[in-house]
Amino acid sequence: MDLDQGWSPAVRARAREAGFGSRMLPYRWLRHLEQAGRREPFLAPAHLQALGFILQAPSPGNPDGLPVGMTLTRATRRQPDAWAGLGCAACHTGELRHGGQRIRVDGGQGWLDFTAFERAVIDSLSATAQNPVVFERFADALQTPAGQRESLRAALVERASALEARHRLNASDVAYGPGRLDAFGQIFNTVAVEVLGVPGNRRPPDAPVSYPVLWSAPHLDLVQWNGSAPNAGPGPLIQNVTTALAVYGHARVPSRGPGYASDVDFKQLGRLQDDLYHLTAPAWPEATLGALDSERIARGKPLYDTHCAACHAPIDARDPRRRPRAVLTPLADVGTDPRMVRNFLDADARTGPLQGKRARVVAGAPFGERARSIDLVAHVAIGVALRHPLASVRDTVRGYHRVAKASLDTHPDYYKARPLDGVWASAPYLHNGSVPTLDALLRPAAERPAYFQVGHGEFDPQAVGVATAMAGGWRFDATVPGNLNSGHEYGTTLDEAQRRDLLEYLKSL
Ligand code: HEC
Ligand code: HEC
């Protein structure tokens, strides 16, 4: 079931289907691909579900019933064949299960196991190329004439090795599991290694973070878990271009003319951005998860005001003009796992072909031999955005250095506190997803579970969050650096009754 989050059914459908130019493999292939070692379609519902995709029925915009966020490129004259890839909704749509019901949460944390999905695609492509029986079945399904089968096989091998190279580039000692990805670590590698063509720039992306919830994000002044990205001016466009490059996008650097050529679909990105602006937090569905207790909520509110509101200021989540502010909290104060923010600050790389180019393409000092990885990413994203079809947008992109200045040039070690509207639906908690429930977050770190199962989707309405007693899913290990569940010890000295009151209030946000 869907909750009311300010989107009409039509907007909801297009947001779940919209692609931004992500090109992982030709869709014709994907349709006929089998799972590696099994005579079962790759797109079999059970297989997709095991990888963390949310299934959906066919619709006019999605006639083959692809899962939420598995997207196709739009046909162009130069590239008439659609490619399959991932859209925003693959990571940013949640599904909670309770009492046999499934609750869809648009803009919520998805369970996609990014690493497992990538691995499965590579293994299927390789198995198809290597196993003659599987290959013939595949080529028959594609109706490939005999004379073209060897080139089909070569194309499979080529695609598998390109994806394998990307997969190895992003190998990490800290496994991501469902619902997480080291987004900055991977985009740093995409830009510094792949786009610039400098293999020595590789850094392990070993600080996976949760897919954050997106309602209210477009209204915030700063986004990303460390608050490093400004939302002013062309900020969202630059962020979206960055994402598009990270998620099987391509940019050609350097390329002729102003800015850099890419496969980014600006039209779709613009529409997605507009749609996201109207998305609101889901309200606790009392019919499915149980009635809220108004007396407890009334007692919880002053506790919230005392212990939480200084950093998580309450907002009117339905006000279309809300302007929530992210409260940047120093690492030394919040005390959560430092790795994400440290990697972000420490990463630098050889500039290769960008040496001598201005840091913000049309502004800033020229790059020397090395630069901070985030500046290289910003440079490439600005360059790509300078190819936006609208002149007015290109003009705002030229001014990006002004809004980016404060956050990118002098960004110290912070995590951001965001408004908590819809927080009941965004478990597991903290940037690294290390705390399964709100109840656990309101206890001292030493009392939070060191291990729990995640990705099964089962919701616990009492503790509010991931049902930890489930057998299925993936085992989260909060003792591994990168996964630590330390810090954020706010409201952790409340007594049992107070904690329940505060929890009830949080459910109502
Ligand atoms: C493969 C998974 C994935 C896809 C696809 C994806 N994102 Fe994200 N997104 C993430 C992760 C992970 C982060 C957190 C990055 C960080 O802060 O370190 C994030 C962060 C964000 C944020 C910042 C939210 C906040 O409050 O800090 C926004 C906004 C966002 N994404 C929008 C989008 C849009 C729009 C798209 C499609 C153009 C998209 N994302 C596609 C994984 C994804
Ligand atoms: C001093 C500032 C501060 C105070 C006070 C504070 N928080 Fe936070 N909160 C943060 C920061 C910073 C983060 C992000 C930390 C991270 O992800 O590592 C955060 C994250 C959270 C999250 C996780 C959000 C998500 O999407 O995963 C929840 C839930 C939360 N806070 C609830 C509370 C509650 C409830 C209180 C009061 C008992 C509270 N906070 C008090 C700063 C604060």
XYZ file of C-alpha atoms and ligand atoms in Angstrom:
595
model
C 0.000 0.000 0.000
C 1.022 3.592 -0.638
C 0.849 6.397 1.909
C -0.183 9.968 1.166
C 3.066 11.818 0.560
C 1.877 14.678 -1.614
C 2.339 12.837 -4.915
C -0.488 11.968 -7.298
C -0.464 8.382 -8.611
C 0.902 9.701 -11.913
C 3.804 11.532 -10.282
C 4.525 8.528 -8.092
C 4.640 6.228 -11.112
C 6.947 8.466 -13.103
C 9.266 9.041 -10.157
C 9.636 5.290 -9.680
C 10.325 4.719 -13.373
C 12.322 7.773 -14.392
C 15.862 7.200 -15.603
C 18.593 9.830 -15.784
C 20.840 8.218 -18.366
C 22.207 5.363 -16.276
C 23.661 2.776 -18.673
C 24.599 -0.539 -17.144
C 23.771 -2.996 -19.936
C 21.564 -3.123 -23.043
C 17.984 -3.796 -22.038
C 17.556 -6.397 -24.773
C 20.239 -8.413 -23.035
C 18.828 -7.979 -19.573
C 15.404 -9.240 -20.687
C 16.886 -12.529 -21.897
C 19.720 -12.934 -19.423
C 19.632 -15.946 -17.106
C 20.929 -16.036 -13.557
C 24.500 -17.347 -13.439
C 24.429 -21.128 -13.156
C 20.608 -21.369 -13.129
C 18.147 -21.699 -15.948
C 16.011 -18.929 -14.504
C 15.573 -15.408 -15.870
C 17.684 -12.726 -14.230
C 14.482 -10.687 -13.992
C 12.613 -13.451 -12.100
C 10.686 -11.752 -9.279
C 12.251 -13.848 -6.504
C 15.758 -13.034 -7.747
C 15.066 -9.304 -7.923
C 13.501 -9.342 -4.488
C 16.504 -11.143 -3.020
C 18.705 -8.334 -4.376
C 16.520 -5.795 -2.580
C 14.392 -4.521 -5.450
C 10.737 -3.652 -4.883
C 8.464 -5.395 -7.371
C 5.715 -3.560 -9.213
C 3.000 -4.506 -11.674
C 3.267 -3.521 -15.335
C 1.864 -0.080 -16.192
C 1.694 2.087 -19.326
C 5.027 3.733 -18.495
C 6.566 0.406 -17.471
C 4.996 -2.231 -19.721
C 7.442 -4.980 -18.707
C 6.815 -4.445 -14.993
C 10.448 -3.699 -14.120
C 11.025 -3.262 -10.386
C 11.033 0.182 -8.780
C 14.055 2.184 -9.919
C 15.267 -0.212 -12.618
C 15.222 2.241 -15.494
C 15.702 2.478 -19.231
C 17.382 5.197 -21.240
C 15.210 7.060 -23.712
C 15.865 6.192 -27.333
C 17.780 8.819 -29.289
C 18.736 8.969 -32.918
C 22.309 8.032 -32.115
C 21.376 5.366 -29.562
C 18.068 3.811 -30.556
C 18.461 0.781 -28.264
C 17.480 1.323 -24.653
C 19.993 0.604 -21.926
C 18.992 -0.559 -18.480
C 20.380 1.060 -15.370
C 19.351 2.374 -11.991
C 17.266 5.464 -11.267
C 16.876 7.474 -8.090
C 13.966 5.318 -6.919
C 16.093 2.144 -6.773
C 17.848 3.452 -3.672
C 15.361 6.062 -2.502
C 12.113 4.041 -2.220
C 11.444 2.080 0.939
C 9.187 -0.849 1.693
C 8.218 -1.813 5.216
C 6.440 -5.031 6.057
C 4.181 -5.597 8.986
C 1.382 -8.068 9.686
C 1.457 -9.326 6.116
C 1.112 -5.799 4.715
C 3.701 -3.973 2.629
C 3.950 -0.224 3.051
C 5.663 1.666 0.222
C 7.567 4.757 1.253
C 8.439 7.119 -1.577
C 11.735 8.847 -0.958
C 12.345 6.312 1.835
C 15.417 4.176 2.411
C 15.524 1.331 -0.093
C 16.997 -2.107 0.582
C 18.857 -2.530 -2.686
C 22.058 -4.508 -2.150
C 24.134 -2.550 -4.633
C 27.229 -4.760 -4.472
C 25.240 -7.983 -4.788
C 23.271 -6.602 -7.729
C 26.402 -5.553 -9.580
C 28.030 -8.922 -8.850
C 24.952 -10.791 -10.107
C 24.881 -8.868 -13.393
C 28.600 -9.478 -14.001
C 28.323 -13.174 -13.192
C 25.330 -13.599 -15.489
C 27.030 -11.821 -18.382
C 30.206 -13.885 -17.915
C 28.335 -17.183 -17.619
C 26.376 -16.393 -20.782
C 29.560 -15.643 -22.707
C 31.413 -18.708 -21.394
C 28.814 -21.464 -21.382
C 28.049 -22.511 -24.990
C 24.602 -23.907 -24.154
C 23.542 -20.800 -22.256
C 25.026 -18.617 -24.964
C 23.079 -20.321 -27.756
C 19.835 -19.975 -25.774
C 20.599 -16.309 -25.263
C 21.475 -15.677 -28.916
C 18.344 -17.568 -30.024
C 16.189 -15.427 -27.753
C 17.759 -12.302 -29.246
C 17.289 -13.767 -32.739
C 20.943 -13.073 -33.492
C 21.891 -14.455 -36.938
C 24.640 -17.092 -36.921
C 27.126 -14.765 -38.582
C 26.819 -12.202 -35.776
C 27.031 -14.532 -32.781
C 30.765 -14.201 -32.266
C 30.510 -10.437 -32.114
C 27.611 -10.769 -29.652
C 29.804 -12.975 -27.464
C 32.649 -10.482 -27.688
C 30.288 -7.661 -26.698
C 29.143 -9.674 -23.655
C 32.739 -10.250 -22.603
C 33.542 -6.584 -23.092
C 30.598 -5.411 -20.955
C 31.315 -7.991 -18.247
C 34.938 -6.905 -18.001
C 34.082 -3.210 -17.892
C 31.660 -3.846 -15.020
C 34.140 -6.184 -13.334
C 36.808 -3.462 -13.470
C 34.388 -1.040 -11.844
C 33.443 -3.635 -9.232
C 37.113 -4.276 -8.342
C 37.840 -0.562 -8.294
C 35.177 -0.243 -5.605
C 36.060 -3.318 -3.560
C 35.786 -2.581 0.152
C 36.725 -4.435 3.341
C 33.572 -3.071 4.923
C 30.686 -4.887 3.207
C 27.757 -2.628 2.341
C 24.869 -5.108 2.519
C 21.338 -3.948 1.743
C 20.415 -0.268 1.951
C 23.935 1.190 1.957
C 26.617 2.467 -0.355
C 29.769 4.530 0.001
C 28.462 7.136 -2.420
C 31.345 9.581 -2.016
C 33.981 6.849 -2.075
C 32.570 5.454 -5.310
C 32.152 8.795 -7.065
C 35.717 9.712 -6.069
C 36.894 6.543 -7.819
C 34.609 7.079 -10.812
C 36.012 10.537 -11.395
C 39.625 10.265 -10.227
C 40.280 6.820 -11.732
C 37.794 6.170 -14.533
C 37.019 9.617 -15.931
C 40.553 11.004 -15.502
C 42.166 7.696 -16.442
C 44.602 7.611 -13.507
C 44.590 4.076 -11.953
C 46.862 5.148 -9.074
C 44.077 7.404 -7.779
C 42.079 4.459 -6.447
C 40.984 4.621 -2.807
C 38.911 1.945 -1.090
C 35.317 3.168 -0.691
C 35.004 1.649 2.752
C 32.597 3.997 4.517
C 29.133 2.833 3.431
C 26.230 5.088 4.377
C 22.471 4.547 4.364
C 20.421 5.717 1.421
C 18.984 8.828 3.074
C 15.305 9.748 2.984
C 14.481 12.458 0.466
C 11.387 14.201 1.768
C 12.402 17.677 2.900
C 15.898 17.185 1.435
C 15.259 19.655 -1.429
C 14.140 22.228 1.153
C 17.241 21.889 3.353
C 20.091 24.386 3.070
C 22.730 21.638 3.066
C 22.550 17.958 2.149
C 24.608 14.747 2.287
C 25.305 13.081 5.622
C 28.189 15.433 6.315
C 26.283 18.488 5.084
C 28.888 19.045 2.401
C 26.556 19.900 -0.491
C 24.803 23.261 -0.727
C 21.235 23.250 -2.035
C 21.309 26.859 -3.187
C 21.309 27.826 -6.869
C 22.442 24.998 -9.135
C 23.396 22.846 -6.103
C 20.756 20.141 -6.676
C 21.640 19.930 -10.368
C 25.324 19.484 -9.542
C 24.453 16.792 -6.965
C 22.198 14.988 -9.415
C 24.776 15.090 -12.180
C 27.289 13.678 -9.706
C 24.918 10.846 -8.847
C 24.200 10.184 -12.503
C 27.937 9.836 -13.191
C 28.380 7.498 -10.218
C 25.490 5.229 -11.175
C 26.647 3.911 -14.551
C 26.878 7.304 -16.203
C 29.613 8.415 -18.572
C 31.428 11.707 -19.069
C 34.140 12.490 -21.587
C 36.913 14.584 -20.049
C 38.363 16.571 -21.662
C 36.014 17.026 -24.610
C 35.687 19.649 -27.300
C 33.679 22.787 -26.687
C 32.509 24.276 -23.416
C 32.064 21.798 -20.593
C 32.091 18.022 -20.891
C 29.961 15.671 -22.975
C 28.035 13.011 -21.042
C 25.048 10.662 -21.180
C 23.215 12.560 -18.465
C 19.502 13.022 -19.239
C 18.972 16.606 -18.078
C 15.294 16.686 -18.913
C 14.495 13.771 -16.628
C 16.762 15.100 -13.889
C 14.946 18.430 -13.958
C 11.569 16.785 -13.647
C 12.712 14.493 -10.848
C 14.032 17.462 -8.964
C 10.684 19.285 -9.322
C 8.760 16.216 -8.215
C 10.963 15.702 -5.173
C 10.225 19.223 -4.085
C 6.576 18.240 -3.560
C 7.270 15.027 -1.676
C 6.270 15.043 1.984
C 7.085 12.739 4.884
C 4.783 9.754 5.383
C 2.498 9.943 8.410
C 2.472 6.925 10.752
C -0.274 4.678 9.295
C -2.344 3.940 12.400
C -4.542 1.380 10.626
C -1.542 -0.844 9.922
C 0.939 -0.069 12.675
C -1.382 0.704 15.588
C -3.055 3.795 17.020
C -0.943 6.627 18.372
C -1.420 7.509 22.052
C -2.132 11.239 22.235
C -1.400 11.478 25.972
C 2.018 9.988 25.525
C 2.665 12.282 22.578
C 1.770 15.276 24.756
C 4.221 14.078 27.421
C 6.896 13.334 24.802
C 6.881 16.779 23.239
C 8.559 18.648 26.108
C 11.168 15.878 26.323
C 11.882 16.434 22.629
C 12.103 20.175 23.138
C 14.620 19.683 25.945
C 16.815 16.968 24.481
C 16.509 17.106 20.696
C 15.081 20.346 19.299
C 18.320 22.337 19.493
C 19.693 20.221 16.645
C 16.519 18.770 15.105
C 14.251 21.840 15.022
C 10.604 20.842 14.529
C 9.168 21.834 11.154
C 5.756 21.880 9.546
C 6.411 18.978 7.210
C 3.440 19.842 4.975
C 4.351 23.492 4.437
C 5.454 23.719 0.800
C 7.618 26.705 1.713
C 9.405 25.086 4.660
C 13.063 26.089 4.952
C 14.564 23.613 7.432
C 18.186 24.094 8.352
C 20.725 21.347 8.765
C 22.559 21.724 12.068
C 26.175 20.795 11.465
C 27.419 19.013 14.560
C 31.163 18.487 15.035
C 32.279 14.882 15.048
C 33.845 15.450 18.448
C 30.396 16.273 19.800
C 28.137 13.725 18.095
C 30.773 10.951 18.390
C 29.363 8.657 15.701
C 31.568 6.570 13.397
C 34.161 8.978 11.945
C 35.115 7.103 8.803
C 32.696 8.656 6.305
C 33.626 12.199 7.144
C 37.358 11.420 7.468
C 37.483 9.725 4.060
C 35.686 12.699 2.564
C 38.173 15.173 4.016
C 41.329 13.112 3.451
C 40.773 12.010 -0.146
C 43.044 13.614 -2.706
C 44.217 12.506 -6.125
C 46.470 13.286 -9.067
C 44.731 15.681 -11.401
C 46.065 14.043 -14.596
C 44.405 15.652 -17.632
C 42.833 18.333 -15.428
C 46.149 19.814 -14.331
C 46.116 23.517 -15.205
C 42.311 23.632 -15.599
C 40.408 26.002 -13.345
C 38.988 24.244 -10.286
C 35.408 25.348 -10.978
C 35.850 25.129 -14.770
C 34.981 28.791 -15.373
C 36.278 30.089 -12.023
C 38.816 29.311 -9.331
C 42.573 28.739 -9.340
C 44.111 26.257 -11.777
C 44.610 22.720 -10.482
C 48.162 21.743 -9.612
C 49.448 18.185 -9.754
C 47.149 17.005 -6.956
C 43.757 18.160 -5.739
C 41.119 17.149 -3.235
C 38.913 14.446 -4.699
C 35.755 16.401 -3.926
C 37.092 19.330 -5.958
C 37.777 17.036 -8.910
C 34.220 15.698 -8.657
C 32.802 19.220 -8.475
C 34.892 20.223 -11.482
C 33.641 17.349 -13.632
C 30.021 17.798 -12.510
C 30.159 21.516 -13.297
C 31.680 20.725 -16.676
C 28.899 18.253 -17.445
C 26.210 20.668 -16.220
C 27.611 23.349 -18.550
C 26.165 21.258 -21.374
C 22.648 21.694 -19.989
C 20.301 22.480 -22.892
C 18.891 25.630 -21.233
C 21.043 28.763 -21.346
C 19.480 30.069 -18.131
C 20.567 26.917 -16.298
C 24.062 27.120 -17.747
C 24.268 30.661 -16.379
C 23.459 29.503 -12.842
C 26.045 26.734 -13.177
C 28.707 29.347 -13.948
C 27.936 30.927 -10.587
C 28.196 27.651 -8.653
C 31.570 28.572 -7.169
C 29.839 31.220 -5.078
C 27.410 28.826 -3.344
C 29.947 26.016 -3.189
C 32.594 28.165 -1.565
C 31.534 27.891 2.035
C 30.905 24.168 2.113
C 33.446 22.669 -0.255
C 36.482 24.846 0.282
C 36.479 24.805 4.061
C 34.546 21.792 5.162
C 35.564 20.498 8.573
C 34.468 17.281 10.218
C 30.736 17.469 10.738
C 27.704 15.283 10.465
C 24.424 16.973 9.858
C 21.335 16.858 12.050
C 18.256 17.061 9.856
C 14.614 17.672 10.733
C 13.004 14.453 11.910
C 9.743 14.506 9.934
C 8.893 10.924 8.986
C 11.786 9.614 11.079
C 9.731 6.538 12.060
C 10.122 5.336 8.454
C 13.869 5.837 8.035
C 15.413 2.961 9.995
C 18.114 1.800 10.418
C 19.447 4.971 11.974
C 22.570 7.159 11.787
C 24.559 7.819 8.658
C 25.972 4.287 8.574
C 22.691 2.558 9.410
C 24.215 1.087 12.549
C 21.275 1.432 14.949
C 18.197 -0.656 14.088
C 15.493 1.191 16.023
C 14.687 4.521 17.645
C 14.408 2.680 20.948
C 18.043 1.538 20.595
C 19.167 5.038 19.607
C 17.670 6.376 22.840
C 19.874 4.052 24.902
C 23.586 4.404 25.699
C 25.759 3.143 22.849
C 26.989 0.219 24.956
C 23.409 -1.104 25.180
C 22.679 -0.928 21.439
C 22.744 -4.257 19.558
C 26.177 -5.091 18.140
C 24.606 -7.397 15.537
C 21.226 -7.408 13.860
C 19.560 -8.670 10.690
C 18.702 -6.013 8.141
C 17.204 -5.958 4.633
C 14.299 -8.329 5.361
C 12.042 -5.259 5.523
C 10.077 -6.382 8.580
C 9.088 -3.388 10.705
C 8.893 -3.292 14.502
C 6.231 -0.753 15.551
C 7.110 -0.989 19.274
C 10.840 -0.284 19.117
C 10.175 1.700 15.883
C 12.450 0.461 13.156
C 13.991 -2.732 11.864
C 12.610 -5.885 13.521
C 15.869 -7.252 14.920
C 14.598 -10.712 15.827
C 14.079 -11.715 12.192
C 16.018 -14.657 10.798
C 16.240 -13.465 7.171
C 18.274 -10.669 5.653
C 21.876 -9.648 6.118
C 23.821 -9.574 9.370
C 24.936 -6.084 10.303
C 28.097 -6.091 12.400
C 28.379 -2.859 14.361
C 31.784 -3.803 15.820
C 33.601 -3.193 12.517
C 35.177 0.275 12.064
C 32.982 2.082 9.561
C 29.927 0.359 11.081
C 30.328 1.593 14.663
C 27.111 2.401 16.527
C 28.818 4.752 18.958
C 27.908 8.323 19.791
C 24.728 10.350 19.500
C 24.083 9.789 23.193
C 21.301 12.297 23.467
C 18.198 11.472 25.489
C 19.885 8.288 26.648
C 19.412 8.939 30.354
C 15.612 9.002 30.210
C 13.739 6.470 32.331
C 11.609 3.760 30.733
C 8.336 5.730 30.807
C 9.960 8.887 29.447
C 11.610 6.943 26.652
C 8.234 5.524 25.623
C 6.694 9.002 25.684
C 9.466 10.431 23.515
C 9.188 7.463 21.131
C 5.467 8.076 20.773
C 6.149 11.713 19.948
C 8.772 10.710 17.354
C 6.220 8.359 15.751
C 3.901 11.321 15.287
C 6.412 13.486 13.377
C 22.713 3.611 -5.991
C 21.939 4.272 -4.963
C 21.493 5.699 -5.200
C 20.891 6.210 -6.311
C 20.533 5.500 -7.595
C 20.612 7.599 -6.004
N 21.037 7.902 -4.750
Fe 20.736 9.660 -3.798
N 21.935 9.039 -2.301
C 22.459 7.770 -2.168
C 23.340 7.747 -1.022
C 24.115 6.561 -0.487
C 23.330 9.067 -0.481
C 24.096 9.586 0.733
C 25.447 10.114 0.311
C 26.212 10.719 1.469
O 25.716 11.676 2.072
O 27.298 10.232 1.766
C 22.412 9.835 -1.303
C 22.078 11.167 -1.055
C 21.103 11.867 -1.725
C 20.597 13.177 -1.346
C 20.973 13.979 -0.109
C 19.927 13.767 0.956
C 20.283 14.361 2.303
O 19.369 14.699 3.057
O 21.463 14.476 2.622
C 19.683 13.542 -2.287
C 18.846 14.812 -2.318
C 19.644 12.457 -3.252
N 20.493 11.457 -2.875
C 18.850 12.470 -4.383
C 18.974 11.530 -5.387
C 18.393 11.710 -6.698
C 17.547 12.891 -7.132
C 18.757 10.611 -7.410
C 18.495 10.367 -8.874
C 19.011 11.409 -9.739
C 19.533 9.732 -6.531
N 19.661 10.357 -5.329
C 20.003 8.492 -6.889
C 22.199 6.677 -2.990
C 21.602 6.771 -4.223
C 23.919 18.209 19.431
C 23.070 17.953 18.290
C 22.063 16.812 18.392
C 21.134 16.578 19.385
C 20.926 17.327 20.678
C 20.365 15.460 18.937
N 20.798 15.021 17.719
Fe 20.022 13.560 16.605
N 21.496 13.769 15.251
C 22.491 14.705 15.302
C 23.433 14.451 14.243
C 24.670 15.265 13.949
C 22.967 13.317 13.566
C 23.665 12.587 12.412
C 24.706 11.678 13.039
C 25.195 10.571 12.144
O 24.450 10.149 11.266
O 26.311 10.096 12.360
C 21.740 12.931 14.207
C 20.971 11.857 13.796
C 19.780 11.498 14.395
C 18.926 10.449 13.926
C 19.181 9.560 12.729
C 18.484 10.071 11.529
C 18.550 9.094 10.393
O 17.908 9.348 9.371
O 19.226 8.071 10.486
C 17.849 10.398 14.768
C 16.670 9.453 14.677
C 18.055 11.403 15.767
N 19.222 12.070 15.500
C 17.191 11.628 16.809
C 17.481 12.471 17.860
C 16.662 12.566 19.037
C 15.391 11.780 19.288
C 17.274 13.474 19.856
C 16.873 13.865 21.236
C 16.768 12.794 22.205
C 18.460 13.951 19.167
N 18.548 13.319 17.963
C 19.325 14.895 19.648
C 22.603 15.712 16.214
C 21.852 15.831 17.365
